[in-house]
Short mmCIF file of C-alpha atoms in Angstrom, two decimals:
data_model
loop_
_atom_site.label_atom_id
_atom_site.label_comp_id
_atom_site.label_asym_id
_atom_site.label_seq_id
_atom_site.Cartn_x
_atom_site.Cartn_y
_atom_site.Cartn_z
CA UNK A 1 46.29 -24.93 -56.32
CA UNK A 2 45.93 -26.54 -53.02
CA UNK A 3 44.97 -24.63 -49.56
CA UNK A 4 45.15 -26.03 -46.48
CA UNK A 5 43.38 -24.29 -44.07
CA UNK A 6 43.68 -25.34 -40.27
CA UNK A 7 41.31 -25.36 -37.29
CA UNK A 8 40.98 -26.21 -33.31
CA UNK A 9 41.81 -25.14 -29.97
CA UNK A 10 45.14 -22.80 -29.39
CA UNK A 11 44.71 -23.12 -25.10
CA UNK A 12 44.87 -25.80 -22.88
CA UNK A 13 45.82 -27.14 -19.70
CA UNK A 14 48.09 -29.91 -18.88
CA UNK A 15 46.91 -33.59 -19.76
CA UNK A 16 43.77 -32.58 -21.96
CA UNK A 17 43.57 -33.96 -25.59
CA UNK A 18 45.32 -31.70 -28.40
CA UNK A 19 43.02 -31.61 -31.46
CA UNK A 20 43.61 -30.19 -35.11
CA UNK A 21 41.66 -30.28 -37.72
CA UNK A 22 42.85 -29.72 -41.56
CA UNK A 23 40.40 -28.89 -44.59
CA UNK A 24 41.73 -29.50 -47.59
CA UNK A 25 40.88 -26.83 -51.15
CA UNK A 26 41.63 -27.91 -54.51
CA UNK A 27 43.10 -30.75 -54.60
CA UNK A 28 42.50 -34.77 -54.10
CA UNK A 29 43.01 -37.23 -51.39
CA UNK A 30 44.08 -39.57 -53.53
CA UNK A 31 47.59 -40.30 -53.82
CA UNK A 32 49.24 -38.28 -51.00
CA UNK A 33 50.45 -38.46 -47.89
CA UNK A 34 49.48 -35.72 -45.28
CA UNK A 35 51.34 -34.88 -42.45
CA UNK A 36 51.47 -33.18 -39.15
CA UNK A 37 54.80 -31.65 -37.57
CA UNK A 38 55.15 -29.25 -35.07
CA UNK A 39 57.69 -26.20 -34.13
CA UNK A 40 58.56 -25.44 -30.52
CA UNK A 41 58.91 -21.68 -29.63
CA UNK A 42 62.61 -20.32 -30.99
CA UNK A 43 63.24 -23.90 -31.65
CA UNK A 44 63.51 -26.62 -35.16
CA UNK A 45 60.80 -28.62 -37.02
CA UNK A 46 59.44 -32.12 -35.58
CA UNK A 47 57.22 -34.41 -37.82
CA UNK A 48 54.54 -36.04 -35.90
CA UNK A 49 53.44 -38.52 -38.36
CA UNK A 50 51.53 -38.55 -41.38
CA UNK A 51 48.60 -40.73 -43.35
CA UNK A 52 48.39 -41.94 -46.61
CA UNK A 53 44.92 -41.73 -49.06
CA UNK A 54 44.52 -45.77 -47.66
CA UNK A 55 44.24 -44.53 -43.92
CA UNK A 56 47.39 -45.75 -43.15
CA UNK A 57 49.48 -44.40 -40.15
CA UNK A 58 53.25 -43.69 -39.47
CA UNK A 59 54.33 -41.58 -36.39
CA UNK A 60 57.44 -40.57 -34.67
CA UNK A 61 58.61 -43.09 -31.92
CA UNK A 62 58.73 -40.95 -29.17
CA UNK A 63 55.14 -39.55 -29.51
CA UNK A 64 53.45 -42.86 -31.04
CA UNK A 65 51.91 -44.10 -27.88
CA UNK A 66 49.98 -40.70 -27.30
CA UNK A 67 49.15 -39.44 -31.10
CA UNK A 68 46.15 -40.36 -33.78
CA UNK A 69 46.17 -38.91 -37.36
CA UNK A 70 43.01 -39.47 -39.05
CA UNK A 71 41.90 -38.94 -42.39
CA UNK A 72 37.88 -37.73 -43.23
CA UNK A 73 37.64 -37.31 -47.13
CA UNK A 74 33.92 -37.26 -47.33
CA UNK A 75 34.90 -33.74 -45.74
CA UNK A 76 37.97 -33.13 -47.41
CA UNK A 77 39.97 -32.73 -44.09
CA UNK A 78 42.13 -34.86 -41.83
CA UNK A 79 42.78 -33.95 -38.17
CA UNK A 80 45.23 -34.55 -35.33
CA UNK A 81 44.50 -35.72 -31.87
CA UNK A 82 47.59 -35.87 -29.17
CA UNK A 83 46.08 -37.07 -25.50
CA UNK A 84 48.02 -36.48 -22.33
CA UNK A 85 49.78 -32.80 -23.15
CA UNK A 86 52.19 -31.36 -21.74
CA UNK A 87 54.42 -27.71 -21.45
CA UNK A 88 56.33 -29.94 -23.83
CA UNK A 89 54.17 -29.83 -26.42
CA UNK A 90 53.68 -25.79 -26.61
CA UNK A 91 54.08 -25.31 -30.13
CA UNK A 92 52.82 -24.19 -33.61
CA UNK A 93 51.64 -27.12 -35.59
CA UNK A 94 51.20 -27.26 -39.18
CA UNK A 95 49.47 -29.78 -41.00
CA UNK A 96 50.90 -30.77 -44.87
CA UNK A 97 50.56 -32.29 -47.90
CA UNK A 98 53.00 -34.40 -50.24
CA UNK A 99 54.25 -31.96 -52.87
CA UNK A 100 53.31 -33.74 -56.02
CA UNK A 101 51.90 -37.06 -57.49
CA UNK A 102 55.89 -37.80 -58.56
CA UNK A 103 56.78 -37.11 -54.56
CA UNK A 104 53.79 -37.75 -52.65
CA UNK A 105 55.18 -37.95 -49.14
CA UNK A 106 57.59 -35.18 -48.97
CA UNK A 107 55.33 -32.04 -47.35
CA UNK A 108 55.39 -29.61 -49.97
CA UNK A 109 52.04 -27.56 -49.33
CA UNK A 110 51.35 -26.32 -45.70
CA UNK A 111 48.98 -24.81 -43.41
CA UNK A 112 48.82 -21.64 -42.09
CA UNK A 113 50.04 -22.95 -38.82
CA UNK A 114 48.39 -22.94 -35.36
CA UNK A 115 49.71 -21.96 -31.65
CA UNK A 116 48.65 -24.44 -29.11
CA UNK A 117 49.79 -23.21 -25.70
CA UNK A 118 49.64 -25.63 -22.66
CA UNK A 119 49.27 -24.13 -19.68
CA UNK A 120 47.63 -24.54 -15.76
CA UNK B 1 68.86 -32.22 -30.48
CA UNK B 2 68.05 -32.94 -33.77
CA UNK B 3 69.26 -36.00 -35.97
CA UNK B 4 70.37 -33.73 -39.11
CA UNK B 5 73.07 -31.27 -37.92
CA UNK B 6 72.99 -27.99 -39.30
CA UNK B 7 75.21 -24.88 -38.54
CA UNK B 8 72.68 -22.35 -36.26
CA UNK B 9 73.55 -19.18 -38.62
CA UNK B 10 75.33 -18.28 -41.59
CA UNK B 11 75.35 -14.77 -43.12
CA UNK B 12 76.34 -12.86 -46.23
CA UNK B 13 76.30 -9.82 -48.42
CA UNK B 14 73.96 -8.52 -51.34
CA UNK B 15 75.54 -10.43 -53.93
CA UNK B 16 77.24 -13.01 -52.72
CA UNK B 17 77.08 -16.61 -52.69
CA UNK B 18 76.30 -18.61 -49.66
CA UNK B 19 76.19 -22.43 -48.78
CA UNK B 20 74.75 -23.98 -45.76
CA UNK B 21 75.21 -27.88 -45.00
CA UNK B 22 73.23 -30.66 -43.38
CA UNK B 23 74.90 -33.60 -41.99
CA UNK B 24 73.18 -37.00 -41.70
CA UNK B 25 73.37 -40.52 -40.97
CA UNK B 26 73.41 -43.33 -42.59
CA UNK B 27 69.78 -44.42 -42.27
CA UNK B 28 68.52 -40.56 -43.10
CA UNK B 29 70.71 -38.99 -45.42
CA UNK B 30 72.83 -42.24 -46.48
CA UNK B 31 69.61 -43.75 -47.49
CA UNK B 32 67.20 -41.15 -48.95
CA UNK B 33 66.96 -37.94 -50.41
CA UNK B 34 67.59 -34.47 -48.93
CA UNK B 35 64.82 -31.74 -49.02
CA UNK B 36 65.15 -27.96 -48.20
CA UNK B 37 62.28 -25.43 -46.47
CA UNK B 38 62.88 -21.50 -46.26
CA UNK B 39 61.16 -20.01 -43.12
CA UNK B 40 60.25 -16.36 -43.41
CA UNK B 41 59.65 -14.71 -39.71
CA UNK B 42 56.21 -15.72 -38.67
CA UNK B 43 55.37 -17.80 -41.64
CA UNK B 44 54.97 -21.67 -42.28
CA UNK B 45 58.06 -23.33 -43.62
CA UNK B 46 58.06 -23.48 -47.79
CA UNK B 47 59.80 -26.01 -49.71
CA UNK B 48 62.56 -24.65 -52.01
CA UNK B 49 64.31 -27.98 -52.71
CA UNK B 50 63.13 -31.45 -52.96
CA UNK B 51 65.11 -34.82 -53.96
CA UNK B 52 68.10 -33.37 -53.81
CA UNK B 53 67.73 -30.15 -56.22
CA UNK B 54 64.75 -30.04 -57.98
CA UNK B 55 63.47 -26.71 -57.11
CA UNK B 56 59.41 -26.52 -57.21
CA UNK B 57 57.94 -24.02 -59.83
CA UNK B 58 58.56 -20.46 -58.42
CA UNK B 59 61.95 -21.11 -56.72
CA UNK B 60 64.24 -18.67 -58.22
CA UNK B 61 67.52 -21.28 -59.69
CA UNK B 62 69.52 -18.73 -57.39
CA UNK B 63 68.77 -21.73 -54.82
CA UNK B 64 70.52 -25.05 -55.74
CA UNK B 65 71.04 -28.13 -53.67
CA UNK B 66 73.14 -31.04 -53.76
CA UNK B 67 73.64 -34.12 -51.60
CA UNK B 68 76.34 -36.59 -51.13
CA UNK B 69 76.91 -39.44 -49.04
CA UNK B 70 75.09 -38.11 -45.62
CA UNK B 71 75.94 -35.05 -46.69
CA UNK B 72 73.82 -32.73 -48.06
CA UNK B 73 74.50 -28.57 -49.07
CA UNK B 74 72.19 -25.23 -50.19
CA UNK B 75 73.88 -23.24 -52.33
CA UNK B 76 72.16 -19.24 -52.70
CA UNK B 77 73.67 -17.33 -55.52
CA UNK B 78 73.31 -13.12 -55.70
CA UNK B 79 72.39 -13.34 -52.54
CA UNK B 80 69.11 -11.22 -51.74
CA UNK B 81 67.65 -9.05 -48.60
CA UNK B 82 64.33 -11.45 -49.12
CA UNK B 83 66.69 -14.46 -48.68
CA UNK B 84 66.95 -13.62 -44.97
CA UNK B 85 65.32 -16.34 -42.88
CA UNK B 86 65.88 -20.09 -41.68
CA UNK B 87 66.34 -23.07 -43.92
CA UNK B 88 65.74 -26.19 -42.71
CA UNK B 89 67.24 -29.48 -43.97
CA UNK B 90 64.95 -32.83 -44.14
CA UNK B 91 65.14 -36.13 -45.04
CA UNK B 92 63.31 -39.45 -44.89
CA UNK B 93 64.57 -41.96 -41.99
CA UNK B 94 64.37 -45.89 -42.28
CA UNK B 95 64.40 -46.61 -38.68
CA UNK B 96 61.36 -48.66 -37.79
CA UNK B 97 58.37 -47.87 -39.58
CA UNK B 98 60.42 -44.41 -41.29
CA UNK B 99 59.97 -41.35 -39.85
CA UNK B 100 61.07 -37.80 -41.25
CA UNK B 101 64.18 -36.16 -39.70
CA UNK B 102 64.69 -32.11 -39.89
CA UNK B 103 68.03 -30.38 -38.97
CA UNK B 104 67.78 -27.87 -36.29
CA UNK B 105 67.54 -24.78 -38.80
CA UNK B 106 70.40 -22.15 -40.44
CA UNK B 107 69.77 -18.81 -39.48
CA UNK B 108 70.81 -16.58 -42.73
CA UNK B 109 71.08 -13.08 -42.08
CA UNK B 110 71.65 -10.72 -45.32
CA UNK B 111 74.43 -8.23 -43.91
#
């Protein structure tokens, strides 16, 4: 059964670099797609973006110009870095897996979830 | 404002049945299949539907889904006091490079 267990800074101040890191139990690289989204306080879901076993990217167009998802398997993680934050971007983030080999980019296995707070 | 529109709350009794919808677009819903996450307070979302209505190992067949057009409904059966959180609708979007697409979240409160 696969864990995902996340890691990284919950505090910081306006236009310093957001960065997440994801290590990855049980399972394989390989064939999946693993994803980032986010959840504003009292508010919906947002995907960030997500990368495939091949290192390739996809993002959501309005934070594409400030977001890199990269993958590390020789330490069976992947991590998130968003430059330039914001209040906007107060949120819990949750990093993802696809669910299955059959459907490899819907997230079906998450992580735990972590509160990054930007404040001055 | 999200692109998948979802009623903010729905609500029910022990025992009864309840059905919350997601409405899409044609380049979400219109084009790709419809997923469903239960959010317990202070937990991560979980999936409880996927392509339409499979349900993952686990998922009691209480939940059921179904999708048509850019359309897309949950269906709980014998409803439960454990069934209380959000559900979230999702779905993959073609625009550009493809993107996923979440509805704004049903509140279901057990009565």
């Amino acid at each position: 059964q696969v864990r995902l267990q996340q890691s990284g800074a919950g505090l910081l101040k306006p236009s310093e670099t957001l960065s997440l890191t994801c290590a990855v139990y049980g399972g394989s690289f390989s064939g999946y797609y693993w994803s980032w989204i986010r959840q504003s306080p009292g508010k919906g879901l947002e995907w960030i973006g997500e990368i495939n076993h091949s290192g390739s990217t996809k993002y959501i167009p309005s934070l594409m110009s400030r977001v890199t998802i990269s993958l590390d398997p020789s330490k069976n993680q992947f991590s998130l870095r968003l430059n330039s934050v914001t209040a906007a971007d107060t949120a819990v983030y949750y990093c993802a897996r696809g669910y299955n080999s059959q459907s490899s980019g819907i997230p079906g296995h998450w992580g735990q979830g972590t509160l990054v707070t930007v404040s001055s | 404002q999200s692109v998948l529109t979802q009623a903010p709350s729905a609500s029910g009794t022990p025992g009864q049945s309840v059905t919350i919808s997601c409405s899409g677009g044609s380049s979400n819903l219109g084009s790709n299949t419809v997923n469903w996450y239960q959010q317990l307070p202070g937990a991560a979302p979980k999936l409880l539907i996927y392509n339409n209505n499979q349900r993952p190992s686990g998922v009691p067949d209480r939940f059921s889904g179904s999708k048509s057009g850019t359309s897309a409904s949950l269906a709980i059966s014998g409803l439960q006091s454990e069934d209380e959180a959000d559900y979230y609708c999702a779905s993959w979007d073609v625009t550009l490079k493809g993107f996923w697409v979440f509805g704004g979240g049903t509140k279901l409160t057990v009565l």
